[in-house]
Amino acid sequence: MFDKLVHVYDFAEGDGLSKARADFSKDILPLITRMQRNAITGSLEWEEKMARDASLNHREFRANQRAVVTASFAAVALALLLGYTISSSITGPVHAIRSALRKVAGGDFDVRVVVANKDELGDLADRVTSTSEQLGTLYNKLEAANQHKSQFLANMSHELRTPMNSILGYTELIQDGIYGEPPEKIAEVLERVDSNGKDLLNLINDVLDISKIEAGELVLQNDEYRFGDIIQSVASTVEPLAESKAIDLRLDLADGLPMGRGDAQRLRQAVLNVVGNAVKFTETGSITVRVNTEGNRFRIEVADTGPGISEDDLEGIFGEFYQADSSSTRAAGGTGLGLAISRRIIEMHEGKIWAESELGKGTSFFIELPVQAENLQEGVS
Amino acid sequence: MSKRILVIEDQEDNRRILRDLLSSVGFEVLEAVDGVEGVDAAAREKPDLILTDIQMPNMDDYETARRIKATETGAATPVIAVTSYALSGDEEKARAAGCDDYIAKPYSPRALLAKVRAHLGDDG
């Protein structure tokens, strides 16, 4: 075919243009036409084939697509199932353990964690159960021991006081001349015996009180009281000692003091400890007790002309058995617990107690407490 | 005729102290060593006044006072409870049990005598 094309070209280069034209129409044109036709047919066939292939591919594609999607769903479902199974084998026991621990925290030690796991979680569950059991046993023992201790203290205090009461009883009968008038020397010495005996008894009572307070077992009674009565009672108790030391005891009670609400007996004890200390540690001069109100609070000041307390000791004196200056305070007596007990009592009434002092001049103790205290035992008046 | 006082007290020293004190001022003193004996003696002897300790064996604290006060003669007899160290609540308990008065240990002999005389109207 191409030879013929070359032949025509050769012809065209010569003169045979019309011959070339004739040859072209006769030979080349049909060739070209046939080529066109073949090309079109070929491309049509190719298109058809392509379409067939495409449809086939499409079907295959759709099938593949379906397969992939199904496989994906299956995989996801499987993953979810596996995930759920695994996690429930973890979260289940974890929930069980957590609710068991919550029960224990609430004081219920009777828990048993039962899980199907035979793995570390199962092990943990068993440990929680056995530990809770042990905790329960320990807790019961501790409760029993605490009860025992309180009972022990209560019994001991009764046991300790009984012989003391006998000693003091006999001593006072002798002093009162029941067995005949005692010789002067004996009466004098007996006075010391009596005084020591009373100190010892006070110490026993204070120790019991502070133990009770610290065990949280001191309950405040719900009384209506007059501060005036409390101060009068305290004054008459310390009067003998104040008189013997020639100390002037002055009371300055504001007019119209309201009725207070609190534990009258304990408040008396708290005030007595403070005033008693003032009398004990003051050698000469005066002790002034002032009571007034500030808003809805009582304010009490106990001012003495004693040796004063150094700034370092002003807080410490409220501690147990703290004695600021051993030599002088031991001579003055006292249990070392009085102020500690006073502070607890005042604080249980939601009040405050503190001291201010100037060495060489004197000391002032201040007590402040609500006129109407809360925290009182219900139903007792 | 001297007044008769029944002392119900388990501790020997306490009994003696009360006996020595009361007899020194002219009272006749009868003694019982526990609550059971005390209730018995109160009914049998019909004393003019009864002093009873509180913490004793064989009977719960205020049971003695309660039982004595439950009887006809007991109800008419002044009963003074001898309590230990003014435990708060003791006063109420004493009154609730029917006691006419109470005194806390350690008591001053003079204070006890004053109470006894007050409840008897005069002394022996």
XYZ file of C-alpha atoms in Angstrom:
505
model
C 0.000 0.000 0.000
C 2.756 2.357 0.905
C 4.591 1.488 -2.324
C 1.540 2.736 -4.091
C 1.611 5.917 -2.050
C 5.278 6.421 -2.897
C 4.428 5.692 -6.557
C 1.763 8.383 -6.491
C 4.168 10.826 -4.885
C 6.746 10.050 -7.540
C 4.113 10.669 -10.093
C 3.104 13.935 -8.482
C 6.673 15.052 -8.641
C 6.626 14.438 -12.448
C 4.002 15.606 -14.878
C 1.630 12.874 -14.422
C -0.533 14.948 -12.122
C -3.770 13.971 -13.814
C -2.518 10.401 -13.991
C -1.658 10.742 -10.363
C -5.094 12.051 -9.634
C -6.619 9.165 -11.544
C -4.386 6.657 -9.788
C -5.233 8.320 -6.488
C -8.966 7.933 -7.090
C -8.564 4.439 -8.448
C -6.098 3.019 -5.951
C -5.439 5.271 -2.998
C -8.868 6.547 -2.187
C -10.403 3.100 -1.828
C -7.409 2.239 0.320
C -7.986 5.200 2.533
C -11.675 4.522 2.643
C -10.992 0.932 3.557
C -8.576 2.089 6.247
C -11.152 4.458 7.644
C -13.722 1.787 7.617
C -11.402 -0.618 9.346
C -10.472 1.993 11.850
C -14.074 2.810 12.620
C -15.038 -0.853 12.744
C -12.018 -1.569 14.875
C -12.765 1.231 17.213
C -16.422 0.274 17.360
C -15.429 -3.265 18.107
C -12.952 -1.981 20.629
C -15.603 0.167 22.209
C -17.934 -2.759 22.364
C -15.233 -4.863 23.865
C -14.462 -2.098 26.294
C -18.113 -1.795 27.251
C -18.351 -5.523 27.666
C -15.204 -5.526 29.695
C -16.364 -2.553 31.676
C -19.669 -4.160 32.472
C -17.828 -7.302 33.380
C -15.437 -5.279 35.472
C -18.319 -3.407 36.981
C -19.994 -6.606 37.956
C -16.757 -7.901 39.316
C -16.193 -4.562 40.992
C -19.595 -4.602 42.557
C -19.009 -8.142 43.699
C -15.646 -7.173 45.112
C -17.123 -4.096 46.674
C -19.834 -6.180 48.328
C -17.239 -8.625 49.502
C -15.054 -5.911 50.984
C -17.960 -4.202 52.696
C -19.222 -7.457 54.102
C -15.750 -8.344 55.247
C -15.366 -4.929 56.873
C -18.652 -5.220 58.682
C -17.753 -8.678 59.771
C -14.391 -7.470 60.989
C -15.954 -4.570 62.875
C -18.583 -6.830 64.358
C -15.935 -9.285 65.382
C -13.826 -6.495 66.833
C -16.806 -5.164 68.759
C -17.661 -8.580 70.038
C -14.074 -9.246 71.068
C -13.830 -5.785 72.576
C -17.036 -6.245 74.498
C -16.036 -9.646 75.750
C -12.599 -8.485 76.863
C -13.781 -5.271 78.419
C -16.661 -6.871 80.251
C -14.265 -9.364 81.676
C -12.406 -6.335 83.023
C -15.119 -3.799 83.812
C -17.367 -6.355 85.422
C -14.893 -7.325 88.113
C -13.681 -3.727 88.430
C -17.252 -2.623 89.147
C -17.698 -5.437 91.605
C -14.464 -4.525 93.378
C -15.342 -0.853 93.409
C -18.760 -1.396 94.933
C -17.242 -3.762 97.484
C -14.666 -1.147 98.488
C -17.398 1.443 98.738
C -19.248 -0.782 101.191
C -16.088 -1.208 103.243
C -15.543 2.543 103.324
C -19.065 2.842 104.664
C -18.238 0.451 107.486
C -19.754 -2.705 106.088
C -16.942 -5.230 106.099
C -19.104 -8.137 105.107
C -18.256 -8.155 101.393
C -17.440 -10.997 99.074
C -16.300 -10.240 95.576
C -17.053 -13.177 93.309
C -15.896 -12.972 89.727
C -15.516 -15.559 87.011
C -12.001 -14.402 86.122
C -9.191 -16.714 86.842
C -6.655 -14.030 85.987
C -5.073 -11.124 87.849
C -8.456 -9.509 88.304
C -9.836 -12.623 89.876
C -6.836 -12.612 92.157
C -7.451 -8.965 93.029
C -11.088 -9.681 93.779
C -10.102 -12.458 96.170
C -7.642 -10.177 97.908
C -10.297 -7.483 98.324
C -12.596 -10.010 99.945
C -9.998 -11.343 102.344
C -8.657 -7.890 103.184
C -12.164 -6.635 103.941
C -12.637 -9.560 106.292
C -9.399 -8.735 108.086
C -10.313 -5.071 108.246
C -13.650 -5.974 109.766
C -12.016 -8.106 112.423
C -9.438 -5.423 113.213
C -12.124 -2.751 113.403
C -14.162 -4.806 115.841
C -11.078 -5.396 117.963
C -10.296 -1.687 117.936
C -13.842 -0.795 118.960
C -13.686 -3.329 121.741
C -10.306 -2.010 122.885
C -11.576 1.558 122.874
C -14.627 0.585 124.878
C -12.375 -1.360 127.190
C -10.122 1.655 127.638
C -13.003 3.953 128.485
C -14.432 1.369 130.851
C -10.953 0.868 132.309
C -10.511 4.576 132.918
C -13.939 4.880 134.466
C -13.270 1.868 136.736
C -9.756 3.021 137.597
C -11.010 6.446 138.555
C -13.575 4.856 140.863
C -10.888 2.534 142.245
C -8.476 5.425 142.721
C -10.989 7.714 144.368
C -12.355 5.198 146.862
C -9.261 4.923 149.071
C -8.634 8.675 148.678
C -12.102 9.377 149.996
C -11.427 7.175 152.996
C -8.133 8.944 153.716
C -9.741 12.355 153.487
C -12.774 11.205 155.481
C -10.760 9.938 158.447
C -8.458 12.959 158.339
C -11.341 15.355 158.562
C -13.014 13.428 161.365
C -9.781 13.636 163.365
C -9.478 17.352 162.640
C -13.088 17.870 163.706
C -12.345 16.294 167.074
C -14.617 13.278 166.647
C -11.956 11.089 168.248
C -11.014 13.733 170.774
C -9.283 17.022 170.270
C -5.982 16.362 168.446
C -2.755 17.881 169.833
C -1.670 21.018 167.981
C 1.322 19.464 166.260
C -0.811 16.602 165.030
C -3.572 18.929 163.857
C -0.974 20.939 161.956
C 0.516 17.944 160.201
C -2.915 16.558 159.522
C -3.661 19.766 157.666
C -0.805 18.903 155.294
C -2.135 15.350 154.899
C -5.568 16.724 154.083
C -4.181 19.241 151.593
C -2.061 16.651 149.792
C -4.947 14.247 149.712
C -7.173 16.851 148.084
C -4.444 17.655 145.541
C -4.159 13.997 144.663
C -7.903 13.685 144.303
C -7.963 16.723 142.020
C -5.230 15.176 139.913
C -7.189 11.952 139.565
C -10.279 13.885 138.544
C -8.337 16.013 136.071
C -6.692 12.995 134.469
C -10.053 11.354 134.007
C -11.506 14.551 132.597
C -8.732 15.114 130.093
C -8.928 11.476 128.980
C -12.637 11.784 128.471
C -12.245 15.001 126.545
C -9.565 13.537 124.329
C -11.584 10.421 123.679
C -14.342 12.741 122.558
C -16.527 11.336 125.285
C -17.202 14.480 127.218
C -20.782 15.525 126.621
C -21.882 19.042 127.470
C -25.043 19.289 129.509
C -27.746 21.694 128.426
C -28.236 24.061 131.374
C -29.456 27.568 131.834
C -26.996 29.366 134.052
C -26.246 32.726 135.564
C -22.646 33.748 135.251
C -23.060 35.589 138.518
C -23.770 32.298 140.284
C -20.766 30.631 138.708
C -18.433 33.454 139.744
C -19.836 33.499 143.288
C -19.331 29.763 143.612
C -15.752 30.003 142.334
C -15.022 32.938 144.628
C -16.226 31.122 147.732
C -14.051 28.136 146.809
C -10.836 30.156 146.480
C -11.616 32.599 149.285
C -9.921 30.615 152.068
C -6.650 30.422 150.166
C -6.821 34.075 149.052
C -7.483 35.192 152.618
C -4.603 33.157 153.966
C -2.271 34.913 151.521
C -3.847 38.309 152.171
C -4.779 38.657 148.517
C -7.645 40.977 147.676
C -10.287 39.144 145.618
C -12.464 41.622 143.678
C -15.528 40.794 141.618
C -16.768 43.191 138.951
C -19.913 41.831 137.318
C -21.740 44.003 134.807
C -25.379 44.776 135.476
C -28.076 42.905 133.622
C -25.985 39.913 132.559
C -28.210 37.675 130.433
C -28.984 34.067 131.282
C -26.465 31.837 129.621
C -26.963 28.428 128.063
C -24.228 25.830 128.395
C -22.814 23.229 130.765
C -22.870 25.081 134.080
C -20.780 22.523 135.968
C -18.040 22.387 133.333
C -17.983 26.174 132.930
C -17.561 26.496 136.659
C -14.692 24.028 136.441
C -13.067 26.021 133.624
C -13.358 29.341 135.477
C -12.223 27.787 138.764
C -9.047 26.469 137.137
C -8.177 29.962 135.921
C -9.065 31.810 139.125
C -7.510 29.081 141.250
C -4.265 29.438 139.299
C -4.319 33.194 139.794
C -4.652 32.747 143.552
C -1.983 30.047 143.641
C 0.641 31.971 141.732
C 0.026 35.435 143.164
C 1.883 36.178 146.374
C 0.590 39.621 147.106
C -1.807 42.191 145.740
C -5.163 41.497 144.156
C -7.118 39.367 141.757
C -9.953 40.996 139.835
C -12.639 39.022 138.033
C -14.639 41.054 135.474
C -17.650 39.745 133.570
C -19.530 41.632 130.875
C -21.051 41.008 127.475
C -19.907 42.009 124.007
C -22.673 41.471 121.509
C -24.002 37.995 122.142
C -20.864 36.779 123.890
C -19.773 36.749 127.504
C -16.367 38.252 128.207
C -14.506 37.310 131.362
C -11.191 38.755 132.533
C -9.188 37.394 135.450
C -6.436 39.899 136.225
C -3.793 39.241 138.856
C -0.790 41.075 140.254
C 1.392 37.999 140.164
C 4.869 37.511 138.701
C 3.608 37.460 135.127
C 4.266 34.948 132.364
C 6.934 35.289 129.712
C 5.791 35.669 126.120
C 7.267 32.276 125.177
C 5.073 30.557 127.722
C 1.796 32.351 127.023
C 0.589 29.639 124.645
C 2.383 26.743 126.226
C 0.683 27.070 129.578
C -2.477 25.700 127.956
C -0.688 22.463 127.142
C -0.826 19.386 129.340
C 1.462 19.238 132.336
C 3.256 22.316 131.068
C 4.562 24.340 133.930
C 6.209 27.570 132.901
C 8.790 27.771 135.632
C 9.127 24.443 137.400
C 10.526 25.576 140.711
C 7.975 28.225 141.561
C 5.009 26.447 140.033
C 5.703 23.179 141.790
C 5.748 25.069 145.055
C 2.411 26.621 144.190
C 0.801 23.273 143.489
C -1.695 22.567 140.764
C -2.018 19.613 138.480
C -0.626 21.124 135.290
C -3.818 20.038 133.581
C -6.176 22.753 134.746
C -5.668 25.200 131.893
C -5.657 22.429 129.297
C -9.033 21.274 130.582
C -10.326 24.849 130.754
C -9.368 25.452 127.156
C -11.110 22.270 125.963
C -14.256 23.132 127.877
C -14.324 26.706 126.560
C -13.610 25.567 123.025
C -16.341 22.941 123.211
C -18.646 25.866 123.982
C -17.291 27.545 120.826
C -15.411 30.105 122.909
C -11.839 31.295 123.209
C -9.407 31.538 126.101
C -6.021 33.238 126.103
C -3.594 35.072 128.335
C -1.799 38.383 128.226
C 0.951 39.263 130.595
C 3.719 41.618 131.609
C 6.589 40.090 133.527
C 6.813 41.579 136.981
C 3.429 43.285 136.691
C 0.833 40.559 136.398
C -1.257 38.410 134.090
C -4.733 38.650 132.623
C -6.642 35.620 131.406
C -9.475 36.280 128.961
C -12.421 34.017 128.230
C -14.964 34.703 125.547
C -17.907 32.467 124.791
C -21.368 32.663 123.260
C -24.180 33.462 125.679
C -26.140 30.687 124.032
C -23.808 27.793 123.352
C -24.518 25.071 120.834
C -23.127 21.463 120.859
C -25.111 20.713 123.950
C -26.655 17.360 124.820
C -30.270 17.299 123.799
C -33.105 16.775 126.133
C -31.308 17.494 129.387
C -31.945 20.734 131.159
C -34.972 9.187 172.169
C -32.198 9.344 169.620
C -32.987 9.141 165.958
C -31.959 5.998 164.100
C -30.062 6.185 160.872
C -29.558 3.223 158.531
C -26.248 3.299 156.688
C -26.102 1.113 153.545
C -22.476 0.968 152.427
C -20.253 -1.856 151.189
C -16.828 -0.278 151.912
C -15.736 -0.887 155.496
C -13.860 2.418 155.833
C -16.760 4.436 154.518
C -19.111 2.650 156.859
C -16.863 3.386 159.838
C -16.457 7.034 158.892
C -20.230 7.467 158.749
C -20.708 5.490 161.942
C -18.076 7.502 163.853
C -19.414 10.796 162.560
C -23.092 10.153 163.204
C -22.705 8.459 166.552
C -20.391 11.225 167.799
C -23.326 13.640 167.587
C -25.793 11.249 169.178
C -27.475 9.303 166.384
C -28.022 5.555 166.649
C -26.395 3.956 163.626
C -27.599 0.761 161.942
C -25.494 -0.811 159.198
C -26.079 -2.916 156.064
C -23.249 -4.060 153.811
C -25.085 -4.218 150.493
C -28.333 -3.370 148.740
C -30.099 -6.646 149.512
C -29.358 -6.363 153.240
C -30.245 -2.691 153.056
C -33.738 -3.186 151.636
C -34.308 -5.886 154.270
C -33.055 -3.748 157.168
C -35.119 -0.760 156.032
C -38.317 -2.813 156.160
C -37.408 -4.557 159.413
C -35.868 -1.707 161.435
C -37.901 1.220 160.095
C -35.123 3.822 160.617
C -35.749 7.572 160.757
C -33.382 8.242 157.858
C -31.464 6.163 155.326
C -28.036 6.940 153.913
C -27.257 4.731 150.940
C -24.103 4.449 148.880
C -24.666 4.186 145.156
C -21.998 2.004 143.599
C -22.360 -1.293 145.451
C -22.182 -4.935 144.412
C -25.198 -7.253 144.199
C -27.564 -4.559 143.084
C -27.600 -1.952 140.329
C -26.744 1.564 141.419
C -30.089 3.126 142.333
C -32.014 -0.114 142.645
C -31.652 -0.120 146.438
C -33.177 3.325 146.736
C -35.911 2.410 144.274
C -36.883 -0.743 146.143
C -36.934 0.996 149.501
C -39.059 3.817 148.146
C -41.453 1.269 146.650
C -42.456 0.142 150.124
C -44.910 2.008 152.272
C -42.544 2.707 155.141
C -39.707 3.468 152.728
C -41.782 6.029 150.887
C -42.182 7.979 154.113
C -38.506 7.773 155.114
C -35.953 10.344 153.922
C -33.341 8.675 151.723
C -30.040 10.433 150.992
C -27.884 8.988 148.204
C -24.114 9.128 148.659
C -22.711 9.444 145.142
C -19.127 9.535 143.905
C -17.622 12.693 142.438
C -20.743 14.507 141.242
C -20.954 12.743 137.876
C -23.250 14.909 135.886
C -26.567 13.193 135.697
C -26.236 11.673 139.155
C -28.511 14.272 140.682
C -31.263 13.518 138.166
C -30.796 9.778 138.590
C -31.027 10.099 142.351
C -34.256 12.048 142.160
C -35.650 9.748 139.495
C -35.068 6.807 141.821
C -37.043 8.594 144.528
C -34.177 9.865 146.678
C -34.920 12.930 148.750
C -31.369 14.281 148.519
C -27.850 13.353 147.520
C -24.317 14.183 148.591
C -21.172 13.608 146.584
C -17.951 12.048 147.848
C -15.691 13.361 149.130
C -18.089 15.181 151.376
C -17.230 17.345 154.287
C -18.546 15.777 157.505
C -20.103 19.071 158.466
C -21.997 19.291 155.168
C -23.321 15.750 155.576
C -24.458 16.436 159.134
C -26.238 19.555 157.985
C -28.179 17.594 155.356
C -29.073 14.822 157.779
C -30.350 17.310 160.339
C -32.315 19.192 157.679
C -34.171 16.037 156.655
C -34.769 14.940 160.235
C -35.975 18.280 161.429
C -33.694 18.131 164.454
C -30.785 16.053 165.716
C -30.580 12.993 167.978
